[in-house]
Coordinates of C-alpha atoms and ligand atoms in Angstrom, one line a residue:
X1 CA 20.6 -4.5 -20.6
X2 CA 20.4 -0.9 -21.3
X3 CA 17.5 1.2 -19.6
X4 CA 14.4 1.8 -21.7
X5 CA 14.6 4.9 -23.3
X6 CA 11.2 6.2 -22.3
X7 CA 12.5 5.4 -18.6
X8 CA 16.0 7.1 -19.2
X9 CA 14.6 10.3 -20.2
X10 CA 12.2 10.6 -17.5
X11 CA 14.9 10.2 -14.7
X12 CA 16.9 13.0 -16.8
X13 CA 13.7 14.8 -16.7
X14 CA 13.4 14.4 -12.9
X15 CA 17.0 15.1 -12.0
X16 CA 16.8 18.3 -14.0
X17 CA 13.9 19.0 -11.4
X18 CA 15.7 18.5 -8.5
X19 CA 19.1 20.7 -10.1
X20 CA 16.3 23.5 -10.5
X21 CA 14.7 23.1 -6.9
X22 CA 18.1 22.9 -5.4
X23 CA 19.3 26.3 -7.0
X24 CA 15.8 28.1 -6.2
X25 CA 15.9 26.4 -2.4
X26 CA 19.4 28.3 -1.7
X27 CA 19.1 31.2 -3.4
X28 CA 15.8 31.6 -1.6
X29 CA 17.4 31.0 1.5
X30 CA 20.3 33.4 0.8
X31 CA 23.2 30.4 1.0
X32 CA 23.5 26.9 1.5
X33 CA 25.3 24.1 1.0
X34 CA 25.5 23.5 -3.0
X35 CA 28.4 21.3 -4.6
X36 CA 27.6 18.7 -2.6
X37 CA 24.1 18.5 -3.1
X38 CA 24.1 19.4 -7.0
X39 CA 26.2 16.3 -7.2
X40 CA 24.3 13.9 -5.9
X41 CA 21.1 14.7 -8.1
X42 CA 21.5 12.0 -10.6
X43 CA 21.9 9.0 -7.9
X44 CA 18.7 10.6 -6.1
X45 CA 16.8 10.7 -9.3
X46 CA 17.8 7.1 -9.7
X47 CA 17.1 6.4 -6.5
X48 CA 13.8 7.6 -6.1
X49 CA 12.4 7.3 -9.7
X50 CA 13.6 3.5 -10.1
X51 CA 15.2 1.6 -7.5
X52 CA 13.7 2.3 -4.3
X53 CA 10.6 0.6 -2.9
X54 CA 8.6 3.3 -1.0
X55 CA 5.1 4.7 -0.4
X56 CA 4.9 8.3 -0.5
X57 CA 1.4 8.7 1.1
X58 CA 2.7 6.1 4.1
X59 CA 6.2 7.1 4.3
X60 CA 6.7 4.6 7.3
X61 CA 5.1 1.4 5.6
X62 CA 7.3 -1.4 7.0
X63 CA 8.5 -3.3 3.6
X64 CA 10.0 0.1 2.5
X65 CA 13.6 0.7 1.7
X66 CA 15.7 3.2 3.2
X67 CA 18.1 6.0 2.4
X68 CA 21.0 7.4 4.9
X69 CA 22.2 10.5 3.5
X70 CA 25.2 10.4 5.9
X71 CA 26.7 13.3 4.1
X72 CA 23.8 15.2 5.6
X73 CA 24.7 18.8 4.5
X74 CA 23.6 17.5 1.0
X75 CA 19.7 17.4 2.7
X76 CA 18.2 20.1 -0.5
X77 CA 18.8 17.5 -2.8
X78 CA 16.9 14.8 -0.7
X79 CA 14.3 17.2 -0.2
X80 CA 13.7 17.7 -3.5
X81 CA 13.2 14.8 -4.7
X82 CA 11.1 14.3 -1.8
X83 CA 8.6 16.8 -3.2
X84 CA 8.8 15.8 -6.3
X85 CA 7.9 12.4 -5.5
X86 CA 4.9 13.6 -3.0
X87 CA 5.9 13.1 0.3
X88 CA 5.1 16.3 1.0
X89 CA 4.0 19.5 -0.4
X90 CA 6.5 21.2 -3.0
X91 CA 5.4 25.0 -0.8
X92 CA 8.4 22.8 1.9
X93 CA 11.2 23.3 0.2
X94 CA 11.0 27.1 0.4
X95 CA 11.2 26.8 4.2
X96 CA 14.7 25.4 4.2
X97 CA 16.2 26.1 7.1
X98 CA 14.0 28.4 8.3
X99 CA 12.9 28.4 11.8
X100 CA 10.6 26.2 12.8
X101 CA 11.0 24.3 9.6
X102 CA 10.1 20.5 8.4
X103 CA 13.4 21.0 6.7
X104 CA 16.6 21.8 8.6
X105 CA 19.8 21.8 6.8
X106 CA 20.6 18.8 7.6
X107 CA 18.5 15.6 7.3
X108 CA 15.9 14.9 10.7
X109 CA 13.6 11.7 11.1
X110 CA 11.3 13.2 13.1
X111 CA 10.9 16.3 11.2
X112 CA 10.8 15.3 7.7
X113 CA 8.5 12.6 5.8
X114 CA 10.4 9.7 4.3
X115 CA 13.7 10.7 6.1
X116 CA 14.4 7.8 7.8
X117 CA 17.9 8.5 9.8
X118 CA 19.1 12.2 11.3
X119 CA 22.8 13.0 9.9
X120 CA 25.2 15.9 9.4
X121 CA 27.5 14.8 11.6
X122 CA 29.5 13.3 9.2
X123 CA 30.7 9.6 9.4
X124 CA 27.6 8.4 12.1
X125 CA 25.3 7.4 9.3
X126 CA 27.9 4.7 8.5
X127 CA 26.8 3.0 11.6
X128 CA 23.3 3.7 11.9
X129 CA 23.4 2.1 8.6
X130 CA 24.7 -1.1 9.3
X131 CA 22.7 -1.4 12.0
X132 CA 19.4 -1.1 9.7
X133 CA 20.8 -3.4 7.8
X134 CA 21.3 -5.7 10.1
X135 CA 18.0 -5.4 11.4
X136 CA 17.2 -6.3 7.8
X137 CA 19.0 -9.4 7.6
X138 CA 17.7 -10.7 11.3
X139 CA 14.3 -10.3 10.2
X140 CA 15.2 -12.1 6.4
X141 CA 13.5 -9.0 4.8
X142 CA 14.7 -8.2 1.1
X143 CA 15.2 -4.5 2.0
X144 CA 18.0 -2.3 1.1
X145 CA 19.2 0.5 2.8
X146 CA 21.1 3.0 0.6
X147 CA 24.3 4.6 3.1
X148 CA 25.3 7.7 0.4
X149 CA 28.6 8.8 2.3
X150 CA 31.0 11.8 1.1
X151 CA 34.4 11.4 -0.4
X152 CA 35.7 14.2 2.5
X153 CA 33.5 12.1 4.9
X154 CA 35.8 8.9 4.9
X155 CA 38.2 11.4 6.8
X156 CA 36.3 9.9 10.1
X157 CA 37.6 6.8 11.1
X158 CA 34.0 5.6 12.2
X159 CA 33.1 5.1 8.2
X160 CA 35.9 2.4 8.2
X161 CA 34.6 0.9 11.2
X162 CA 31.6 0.7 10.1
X163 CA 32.8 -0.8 6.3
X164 CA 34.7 -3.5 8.3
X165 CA 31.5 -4.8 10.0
X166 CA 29.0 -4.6 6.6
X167 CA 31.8 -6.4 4.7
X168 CA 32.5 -8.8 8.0
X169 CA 28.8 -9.4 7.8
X170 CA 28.9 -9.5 4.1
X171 CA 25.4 -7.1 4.5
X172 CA 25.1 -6.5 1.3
X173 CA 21.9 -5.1 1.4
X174 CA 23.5 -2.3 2.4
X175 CA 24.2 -0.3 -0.6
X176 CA 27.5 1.7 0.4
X177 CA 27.5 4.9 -2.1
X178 CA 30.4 6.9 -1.9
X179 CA 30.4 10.6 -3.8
X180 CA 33.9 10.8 -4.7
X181 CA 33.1 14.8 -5.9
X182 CA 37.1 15.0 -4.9
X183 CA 36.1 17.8 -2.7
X184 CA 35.5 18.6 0.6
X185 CA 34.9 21.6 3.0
X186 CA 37.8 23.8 2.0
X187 CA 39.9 22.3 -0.8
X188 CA 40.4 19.2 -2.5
X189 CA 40.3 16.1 -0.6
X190 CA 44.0 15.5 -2.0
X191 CA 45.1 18.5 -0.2
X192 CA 43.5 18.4 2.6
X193 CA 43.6 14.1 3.9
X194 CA 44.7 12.7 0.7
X195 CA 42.9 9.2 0.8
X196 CA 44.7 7.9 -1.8
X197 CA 42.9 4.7 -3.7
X198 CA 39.4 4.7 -2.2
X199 CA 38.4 2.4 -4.9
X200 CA 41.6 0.2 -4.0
X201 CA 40.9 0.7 0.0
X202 CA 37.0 -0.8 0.0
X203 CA 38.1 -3.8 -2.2
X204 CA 40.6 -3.9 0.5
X205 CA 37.7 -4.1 3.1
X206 CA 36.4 -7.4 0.9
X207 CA 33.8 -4.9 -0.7
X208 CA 32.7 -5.9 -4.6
X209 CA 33.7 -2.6 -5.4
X210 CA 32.5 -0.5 -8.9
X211 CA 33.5 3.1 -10.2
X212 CA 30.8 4.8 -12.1
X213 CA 30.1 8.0 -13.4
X214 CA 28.5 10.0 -10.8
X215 CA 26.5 12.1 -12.7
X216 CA 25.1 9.6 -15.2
X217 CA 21.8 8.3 -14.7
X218 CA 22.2 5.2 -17.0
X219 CA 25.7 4.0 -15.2
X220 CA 24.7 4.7 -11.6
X221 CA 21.4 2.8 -12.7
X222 CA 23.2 0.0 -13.6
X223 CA 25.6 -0.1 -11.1
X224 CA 23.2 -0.6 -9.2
X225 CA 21.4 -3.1 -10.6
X226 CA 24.8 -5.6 -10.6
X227 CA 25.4 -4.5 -6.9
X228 CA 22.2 -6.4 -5.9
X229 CA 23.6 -9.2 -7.7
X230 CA 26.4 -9.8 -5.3
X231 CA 25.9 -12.7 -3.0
X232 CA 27.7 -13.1 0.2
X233 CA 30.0 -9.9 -0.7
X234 CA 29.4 -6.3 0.9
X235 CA 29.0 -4.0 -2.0
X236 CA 30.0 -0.7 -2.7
X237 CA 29.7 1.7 -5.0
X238 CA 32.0 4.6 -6.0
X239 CA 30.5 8.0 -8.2
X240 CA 33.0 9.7 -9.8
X241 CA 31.5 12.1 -9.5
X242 CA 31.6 16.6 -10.1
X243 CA 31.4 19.0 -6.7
X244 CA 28.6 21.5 -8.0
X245 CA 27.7 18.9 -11.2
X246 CA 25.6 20.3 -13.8
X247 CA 25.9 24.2 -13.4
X248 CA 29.2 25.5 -14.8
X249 CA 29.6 28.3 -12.6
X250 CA 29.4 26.4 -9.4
X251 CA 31.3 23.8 -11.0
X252 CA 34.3 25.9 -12.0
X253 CA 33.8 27.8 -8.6
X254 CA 36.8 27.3 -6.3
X255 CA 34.8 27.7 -2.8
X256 CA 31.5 26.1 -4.1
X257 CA 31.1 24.1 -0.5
X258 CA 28.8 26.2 0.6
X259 CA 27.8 29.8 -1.0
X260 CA 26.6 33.0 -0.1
X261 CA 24.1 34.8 -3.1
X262 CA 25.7 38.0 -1.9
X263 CA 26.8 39.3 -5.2
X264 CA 25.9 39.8 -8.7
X265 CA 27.8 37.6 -10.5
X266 CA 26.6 34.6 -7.9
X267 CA 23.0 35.8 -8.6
X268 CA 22.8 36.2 -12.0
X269 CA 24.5 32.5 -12.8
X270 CA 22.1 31.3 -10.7
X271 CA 18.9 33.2 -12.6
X272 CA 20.6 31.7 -16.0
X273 CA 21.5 28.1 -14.7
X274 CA 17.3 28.1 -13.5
X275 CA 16.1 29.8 -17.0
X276 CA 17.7 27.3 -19.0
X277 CA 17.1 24.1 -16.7
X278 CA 13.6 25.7 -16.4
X279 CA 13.4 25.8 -20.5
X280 CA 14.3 22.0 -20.6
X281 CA 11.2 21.5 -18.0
X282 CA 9.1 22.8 -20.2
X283 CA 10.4 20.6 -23.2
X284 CA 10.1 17.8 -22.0
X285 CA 13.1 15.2 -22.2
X286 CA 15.2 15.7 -24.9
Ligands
LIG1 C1 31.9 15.3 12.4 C2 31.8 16.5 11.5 N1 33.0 17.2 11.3 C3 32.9 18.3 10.5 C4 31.8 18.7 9.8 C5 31.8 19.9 9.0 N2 31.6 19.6 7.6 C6 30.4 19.7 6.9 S1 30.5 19.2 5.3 C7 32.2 18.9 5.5 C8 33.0 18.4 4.3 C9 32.5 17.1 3.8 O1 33.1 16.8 2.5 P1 32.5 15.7 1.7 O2 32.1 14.5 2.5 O3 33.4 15.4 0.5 O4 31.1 16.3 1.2 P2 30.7 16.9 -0.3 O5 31.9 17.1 -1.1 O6 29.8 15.9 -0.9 O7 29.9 18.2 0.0 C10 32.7 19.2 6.7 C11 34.1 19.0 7.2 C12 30.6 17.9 10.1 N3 29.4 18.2 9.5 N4 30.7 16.8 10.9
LIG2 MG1 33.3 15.6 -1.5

């Protein structure tokens, strides 16, 4: 069944939000890492404006579910969303990085409200989230814990050690999100470790594996929604997904990793991209 339509356009609403934040939040800071956290907006809109159980004002309530951003370097979009959703106030997010900061570059439990795992060393929030999930299924909760892991991430072998044992253990309450943006650091992920079929490689592992538009509200939505269907299978899901999604300047940038606003061209796409996202804001949903 299709999403209502009231519900639909709010999450575009929100994820326009968090584009916005994001682009304010590193030009602010002066550079940061944007592709990958510009294409992850839609799955945290999703996320955090349907699907996840959570309690803003009591971030560590015990029946909540969790989120492993194992891709850590993608932390503005978290935080974002974070704000938007009141864990903490929105003044935060113009502290990135900043020292002394409740918001590092990368993700920190014990820094940030409703972060619940420390990452950006890529591939180790594979395992940490297997082990909540196991955790989950010893204590016959109906948690999830959402693992979002990079495309260029599944270069360390410790994400395929850790896929073996949630599909071994069939944990599929674990929600294993993989941002195929086909990028990595510096180049495509073809270039640089071509990984070939990933979607052919996790049904491989014995994952129920699905491809999905990454940067489509309504598909990732439902994706989900069939993924905690599965019994006795791991599940995975795959967003096929755009490096720098919904700004056409960092999408059609070559090196748009991680950016420096040390020119004009950089800053003025970046006033524009806000303007207009900023316009639609103040529209409403369309
Ligand atoms: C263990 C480890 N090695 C290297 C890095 C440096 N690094 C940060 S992001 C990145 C590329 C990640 O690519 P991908 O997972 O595709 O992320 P995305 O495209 O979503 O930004 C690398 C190599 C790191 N953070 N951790
Ligand atoms: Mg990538």
């Amino acid at each position: 069944m299709n999403m209502e339509k009231d519900k639909l356009e709010e999450l575009k609403l929100l994820s326009v939000k968090i584009r916005k934040d994001v682009l304010e939040m590193l030009e602010k800071r002066g550079y940061g890492h944007m592709g990958g956290s510009l294409s992850i907006v839609e799955l945290m809109s999703v996320l955090y404006g349907k699907q996840l159980r959570y309690d803003a004002k009591n971030p560590d309530w015990e029946e909540r579910d969790m989120v492993v951003l194992s891709k850590g370097h993608s932390g503005p979009a978290w935080y974002s969303v974070l704000a938007e959703k009141g864990f903490f106030d929105r003044e935060w997010l113009f502290t990135l990085n900043d020292g002394g900061t409740k918001l590092p570059s990368h993700p920190d439990r014990l820094k940030t409200p409703g972060v619940d795992m420390t990452t950006g060393s890529l591939g180790q929030g594979t395992s940490a989230a297997a082990g909540i999930a196991t955790g989950f299924k010893m204590n016959k909760t109906d948690q999830y814990v959402y693992l979002i892991v990079g495309d260029g991430e599944l270069n360390e072998g410790q994400c395929w050690e850790a896929f073996q044992y949630i599909a071994h253990y069939k944990l599929n309450h674990c929600v294993v999100i993989i941002d195929d943006n086909k990028k990595q650091l510096d180049g495509t992920t073809k270039e640089v470790m071509n990984p070939f079929s990933i979607e052919n490689k996790m049904k491989a592992f014995g994952f129920y594996t699905q491809t999905v538009k990454g940067n489509d509200e309504e598909a990732i939505d439902e994706a989900i929604n069939r993924a905690k269907n599965v019994k006795d299978q791991a599940v995975c899901i795959i967003l096929d997904s755009i490096k720098g999604a919904g700004v056409p300047y960092f999408e059609q940038l070559d090196a748009n990793h991680s950016v420096k606003f040390n020119n004009d061209t950089i800053k003025k796409a970046t006033k524009d991209a806000i303007k207009e996202l900023d316009e639609f804001i103040k529209g409403g949903a369309r």
